[in-house]
Tab-separated table of C-alpha atoms in Angstrom:
chain	number	residue	atom	x	y	z
A	461	MET	CA	13.337	1.459	-8.399
A	462	GLU	CA	10.469	3.238	-10.142
A	463	THR	CA	10.636	7.035	-10.268
A	464	PRO	CA	8.236	8.502	-7.673
A	465	VAL	CA	5.135	10.206	-9.068
A	466	VAL	CA	3.406	13.261	-7.633
A	467	HIS	CA	-0.310	12.870	-8.347
A	468	ILE	CA	-1.996	16.260	-8.705
A	469	VAL	CA	-5.761	16.029	-8.198
A	470	ASP	CA	-7.524	19.340	-8.795
A	471	ASP	CA	-10.652	20.274	-10.735
A	472	ASP	CA	-9.026	23.626	-11.608
A	473	ALA	CA	-7.119	22.982	-14.849
A	474	LEU	CA	-4.999	26.119	-14.451
A	475	ALA	CA	-3.984	25.151	-10.916
A	476	ARG	CA	-3.096	21.615	-12.060
A	477	ALA	CA	-0.989	22.923	-14.913
A	478	ALA	CA	0.793	25.511	-12.767
A	479	LEU	CA	1.858	22.966	-10.161
A	480	ALA	CA	2.847	20.467	-12.852
A	481	ARG	CA	5.088	23.093	-14.482
A	482	LEU	CA	6.682	23.876	-11.130
A	483	LEU	CA	7.449	20.205	-10.521
A	484	ASP	CA	8.555	19.558	-14.096
A	485	ALA	CA	11.100	22.359	-13.738
A	486	ALA	CA	12.472	20.513	-10.703
A	487	GLN	CA	12.532	17.256	-12.736
A	488	ILE	CA	9.853	15.668	-10.560
A	489	ARG	CA	7.516	13.272	-12.357
A	490	THR	CA	3.834	14.222	-12.243
A	491	ALA	CA	0.426	12.826	-13.157
A	492	CYS	CA	-2.562	15.173	-13.359
A	493	HIS	CA	-6.166	14.197	-12.609
A	494	ALA	CA	-9.310	16.339	-12.778
A	495	GLY	CA	-11.032	14.534	-9.910
A	496	ALA	CA	-10.900	11.747	-7.348
A	497	GLU	CA	-12.491	9.168	-9.636
A	498	ALA	CA	-9.968	9.806	-12.421
A	499	PHE	CA	-7.116	9.480	-9.929
A	500	LEU	CA	-8.407	6.195	-8.505
A	501	GLN	CA	-8.712	4.701	-11.986
A	502	ALA	CA	-5.085	5.546	-12.782
A	503	TYR	CA	-3.472	4.996	-9.375
A	504	ASP	CA	-1.086	2.050	-8.957
A	505	PRO	CA	-0.454	1.463	-5.221
A	506	LEU	CA	2.755	-0.442	-5.997
A	507	LEU	CA	4.394	2.681	-7.415
A	508	PRO	CA	6.016	5.194	-5.038
A	509	GLY	CA	4.887	8.790	-4.877
A	510	CYS	CA	2.566	11.204	-3.123
A	511	LEU	CA	-0.776	12.914	-3.627
A	512	VAL	CA	-1.425	16.657	-3.828
A	513	VAL	CA	-5.193	17.075	-3.692
A	514	GLU	CA	-7.643	19.969	-3.654
A	515	ALA	CA	-9.709	19.659	-0.487
A	516	ASP	CA	-12.777	21.228	-2.106
A	517	LEU	CA	-13.160	18.899	-5.085
A	518	PRO	CA	-16.706	18.538	-6.436
A	519	GLY	CA	-18.176	15.071	-6.031
A	520	THR	CA	-15.731	13.030	-3.970
A	521	CYS	CA	-13.905	15.728	-2.023
A	522	GLY	CA	-10.247	15.557	-1.072
A	523	LEU	CA	-11.005	14.519	2.495
A	524	ARG	CA	-13.198	11.629	1.378
A	525	LEU	CA	-10.502	10.556	-1.065
A	526	GLN	CA	-7.936	10.538	1.744
A	527	GLU	CA	-10.248	8.474	3.950
A	528	HIS	CA	-10.932	6.053	1.090
A	529	LEU	CA	-7.195	5.497	0.636
A	530	LEU	CA	-6.719	4.974	4.369
A	531	SER	CA	-9.548	2.431	4.528
A	532	ALA	CA	-7.902	0.554	1.646
A	533	GLY	CA	-4.641	0.364	3.601
A	534	SER	CA	-2.800	2.851	1.405
A	535	GLU	CA	0.264	4.598	2.813
A	536	LEU	CA	0.346	7.218	0.041
A	537	PRO	CA	1.409	10.532	1.634
A	538	VAL	CA	-1.168	13.287	1.107
A	539	ILE	CA	-0.670	17.048	0.829
A	540	PHE	CA	-3.846	19.140	0.758
A	541	VAL	CA	-4.375	22.440	-1.023
A	542	SER	CA	-7.618	24.338	-0.574
A	543	ARG	CA	-9.524	27.190	-2.134
A	544	SER	CA	-11.493	27.805	1.060
A	545	GLY	CA	-9.008	26.986	3.813
A	546	ASP	CA	-11.832	25.475	5.882
A	547	VAL	CA	-10.450	24.975	9.404
A	548	PRO	CA	-12.502	21.889	10.436
A	549	VAL	CA	-11.528	20.184	7.170
A	550	SER	CA	-7.854	21.012	7.687
A	551	VAL	CA	-7.952	19.678	11.257
A	552	ARG	CA	-9.591	16.444	10.138
A	553	ALA	CA	-7.149	16.017	7.245
A	554	LEU	CA	-4.127	16.518	9.497
A	555	ARG	CA	-5.535	14.155	12.116
A	556	ASN	CA	-5.873	11.590	9.337
A	557	GLY	CA	-2.156	11.937	8.668
A	558	ALA	CA	-1.928	14.606	5.955
A	559	VAL	CA	1.610	15.908	5.527
A	560	ASP	CA	0.528	19.516	4.957
A	561	PHE	CA	-2.556	21.653	4.339
A	562	LEU	CA	-2.007	24.785	2.234
A	563	GLN	CA	-4.539	27.454	1.378
A	564	LYS	CA	-4.444	28.843	-2.146
A	565	PRO	CA	-2.675	30.850	-3.329
A	566	TYR	CA	0.185	29.017	-1.631
A	567	ASP	CA	3.885	29.837	-1.560
A	568	PRO	CA	5.539	27.682	-4.276
A	569	ARG	CA	8.577	27.222	-2.047
A	570	ARG	CA	6.418	25.857	0.762
A	571	ILE	CA	4.720	23.220	-1.372
A	572	MET	CA	8.035	22.261	-3.000
A	573	ASP	CA	9.604	21.792	0.434
A	574	SER	CA	6.708	19.561	1.511
A	575	ILE	CA	6.824	17.497	-1.676
A	576	ARG	CA	10.605	17.041	-1.526
A	577	MET	CA	10.407	15.988	2.128
A	578	VAL	CA	7.736	13.414	1.278
A	579	LEU	CA	9.578	12.019	-1.741
A	580	ASP	CA	12.820	11.674	0.217
A	581	GLY	CA	10.972	9.537	2.759
A	582	VAL	CA	9.113	7.546	0.102
A	583	GLN	CA	12.297	6.629	-1.738
A	584	SER	CA	13.975	5.405	1.445
A	585	ARG	CA	10.958	3.192	2.333
A	586	TYR	CA	10.022	1.977	-1.137
A	587	PRO	CA	12.359	-1.033	-1.542
A	588	GLU	CA	10.922	-2.619	1.619
A	589	ARG	CA	7.325	-1.847	0.621
A	590	GLU	CA	7.871	-3.179	-2.893
A	591	ARG	CA	9.290	-6.431	-1.533
A	592	GLN	CA	6.318	-6.801	0.822
A	593	ALA	CA	3.855	-6.246	-2.032
A	594	ARG	CA	5.575	-8.819	-4.243
A	595	LEU	CA	5.587	-11.379	-1.435
A	596	ARG	CA	1.874	-10.836	-0.802
A	597	GLU	CA	1.199	-11.452	-4.487
A	598	LYS	CA	2.988	-14.800	-4.184
A	599	PHE	CA	0.975	-15.808	-1.098
A	600	ALA	CA	-2.244	-14.890	-2.923
A	601	GLN	CA	-1.521	-17.707	-5.398
A	602	LEU	CA	-2.148	-20.350	-2.730
A	603	SER	CA	-5.378	-22.331	-2.779
A	604	PRO	CA	-7.688	-22.273	0.282
A	605	ARG	CA	-6.437	-25.718	1.367
A	606	GLU	CA	-2.817	-24.664	0.912
A	607	ARG	CA	-3.473	-21.617	3.104
A	608	GLU	CA	-4.888	-23.906	5.794
A	609	VAL	CA	-1.802	-26.104	5.641
A	610	LEU	CA	0.478	-23.063	5.708
A	611	ASP	CA	-1.318	-21.739	8.789
A	612	HIS	CA	-0.343	-24.942	10.598
A	613	VAL	CA	3.216	-24.875	9.248
A	614	LEU	CA	3.653	-21.352	10.599
A	615	ARG	CA	2.606	-22.631	14.020
A	616	GLY	CA	5.306	-25.287	13.828
A	617	ASP	CA	2.960	-28.266	13.393
A	618	VAL	CA	4.387	-31.420	11.820
A	619	SER	CA	2.593	-33.163	8.953
A	620	LYS	CA	0.988	-35.767	11.233
A	621	ILE	CA	-0.678	-33.065	13.364
A	622	ILE	CA	-1.783	-31.121	10.288
A	623	ALA	CA	-3.288	-34.272	8.768
A	624	ARG	CA	-5.261	-34.992	11.934
A	625	ASP	CA	-6.569	-31.432	12.285
A	626	LEU	CA	-7.584	-31.139	8.615
A	627	ASN	CA	-8.839	-34.732	8.370
A	628	ILE	CA	-6.586	-35.599	5.433
A	629	SER	CA	-3.723	-38.057	4.974
A	630	VAL	CA	-0.125	-37.290	5.870
A	631	ARG	CA	0.814	-37.916	2.240
A	632	THR	CA	-1.709	-35.284	1.118
A	633	VAL	CA	-0.274	-32.818	3.633
A	634	ASP	CA	3.220	-33.427	2.275
A	635	VAL	CA	1.972	-32.851	-1.275
A	636	HIS	CA	0.437	-29.531	-0.203
A	637	ARG	CA	3.629	-28.530	1.613
A	638	ALA	CA	5.689	-29.243	-1.482
A	639	ARG	CA	3.319	-27.198	-3.649
A	640	ILE	CA	3.416	-24.303	-1.181
A	641	LYS	CA	7.211	-24.244	-1.240
A	642	ASP	CA	7.191	-24.415	-5.022
A	643	LYS	CA	4.673	-21.566	-5.434
A	644	LEU	CA	6.442	-19.360	-2.905
A	645	ARG	CA	9.909	-20.432	-4.075
A	646	CYS	CA	10.925	-21.270	-0.525
A	647	PRO	CA	13.362	-24.179	-0.077
A	648	ASN	CA	12.313	-24.974	3.500
A	649	SER	CA	9.951	-24.129	6.352
A	650	ALA	CA	12.313	-21.520	7.794
A	651	ALA	CA	12.148	-19.625	4.506
A	652	LEU	CA	8.340	-19.895	4.563
A	653	VAL	CA	8.223	-18.321	8.019
A	654	ARG	CA	10.660	-15.578	6.991
A	655	ASP	CA	8.658	-14.610	3.900
A	656	ALA	CA	5.330	-14.766	5.753
A	657	VAL	CA	6.625	-12.371	8.425
A	658	LEU	CA	8.087	-10.039	5.789
A	659	ALA	CA	4.764	-10.028	3.928
A	660	PHE	CA	2.292	-9.782	6.819
A	661	GLY	CA	4.185	-8.980	10.031
A	662	LEU	CA	4.685	-10.974	13.216
A	663	ASP	CA	0.933	-11.441	13.782
A	664	ILE	CA	0.991	-14.022	10.992
A	665	LEU	CA	2.610	-16.422	13.466
A	666	HIS	CA	-0.494	-16.415	15.678
A	667	PRO	CA	-2.896	-19.330	15.165
A	668	HIS	CA	-5.459	-18.871	12.385
A	669	ASP	CA	-4.216	-15.390	11.495
A	670	PHE	CA	-3.267	-16.143	7.895
A	671	PRO	CA	-5.055	-13.553	5.700
A	672	LYS	CA	-7.883	-14.924	3.594
A	673	THR	CA	-7.455	-13.781	-0.017
């Protein structure tokens, strides 16, 4: 498993460095970013970790960064720090799922406790999330026609029914099914269903719910 990374996003260079030193002393891996844009360019959603972000960033503020991550489906835990301690912003951040909201100057023990709590949870969840991400990458390799065939396979349709619905021959359906199994490295239809559920959840078994990539 990859070592979790604490992303520190703060336009105050001294504040970034101080928190990085605190975490380095605790042997916690860090990555420092001067703003939201720099963080987004460097961020790899497949790597475990958490985000410590200044709420009052110039440009894209911390709250907007949090909401951007949420809209992208990110589960990255977020801890806010703030120069102003603005109450409406803190309420909105916490409603959006922030782990903590600390006004500067904060107690180093408090932020360390929050970060350690987050990283403990991240490390316990990461193997499952990593597997899901890898499976989704495999499904993304399928062609549009293969995704249509797979949608029918997940509903339990036999090749004859699939051929009729897609207006293609049974032989062509069987060719697509073989290619799907080869790309996904699944020996049979049961394995296809298992991996689809692991990648996308039980809703994938509903008709026409296969994600379009």
